[in-house]
Amino acid sequence: MTTVDVLTVEGGKSGSVELPADIFDVQANVALMHQVVVGQLAAARQGTHKTKTRGEVAGGGKKPYKQKGTGRARQGSIRAPQFAGGGVVHGPVPRDYSQRTPKKMKAAALRGALSDRARAGQVHVVEAFLSGDKPSTKAALATLEKLTTAKRVLVVLPSTDELNWLSLRNVSRVHLIEAGQLNTYDVLVADDVVFTKDALDEFLGVPAETTEEGGK
């Protein structure tokens, strides 16, 4: 197992937590992670793009000039694709871009991404970002900077942690996510991943094994 220090709001070490090897120390399958990320980004596309064909644009009901005798190429409508204001040939139409990605593939890709970050020392655990009961971006950011100075940080919070969410939601370099929504793309696009202790427990489904500072 990988052992990570659990830091306090003041930046001190309150103990350590063991990250399960079956989640944070598995072989990363790059091809699998690529497939899952592509599927996730594809599913996020709206697919509402649309162009009009020559049958849908307004106008063009009259033949622009007679068929013969003008010396010009014959034309039947000024709304043909070769005219300005005409229809578009083979243009985009509304469609669903989502791909079928099995749950087991998503889970395996996430384990690989987390393992890659953990082996690089880019997974951190903190008790909380605030010591009080009022939101404070300044205080939360001060705690975060004791953990990491990375440009892109993924902060994982429990679903019920409104205090830390309100404190960090306006920080541009921080992306907040609930433990139950953790995914491969957000892990890979971030430089560091920071869990609160409660978020780690929620993500694992069971309390993580913790060693208190000074204990055996």
Tab-separated table of C-alpha atoms in Angstrom, residues 50-61 77-81 83-89:
chain	number	residue	atom	x	y	z
A	50	LYS	CA	-27.273	22.287	-37.853
A	51	THR	CA	-26.972	23.744	-41.339
A	52	LYS	CA	-29.737	24.167	-43.909
A	53	THR	CA	-29.805	22.270	-47.157
A	54	ARG	CA	-30.993	23.863	-50.421
A	55	GLY	CA	-34.460	22.604	-49.642
A	56	GLU	CA	-34.558	24.470	-46.332
A	57	VAL	CA	-33.175	27.924	-47.133
A	58	ALA	CA	-35.595	30.722	-48.007
A	59	GLY	CA	-36.062	31.921	-51.575
A	60	GLY	CA	-34.960	30.426	-54.845
A	61	GLY	CA	-38.379	29.482	-56.123
A	77	SER	CA	-32.177	28.278	-58.331
A	78	ILE	CA	-30.156	31.010	-56.643
A	79	ARG	CA	-30.300	28.905	-53.470
A	80	ALA	CA	-28.158	26.132	-54.951
A	81	PRO	CA	-24.952	25.409	-52.959
A	83	PHE	CA	-24.518	30.617	-54.677
A	84	ALA	CA	-23.986	32.898	-51.675
A	85	GLY	CA	-26.934	32.342	-49.360
A	86	GLY	CA	-27.509	28.916	-50.825
A	87	GLY	CA	-27.867	25.628	-48.995
A	88	VAL	CA	-24.974	23.626	-47.531
A	89	VAL	CA	-24.054	20.246	-48.961
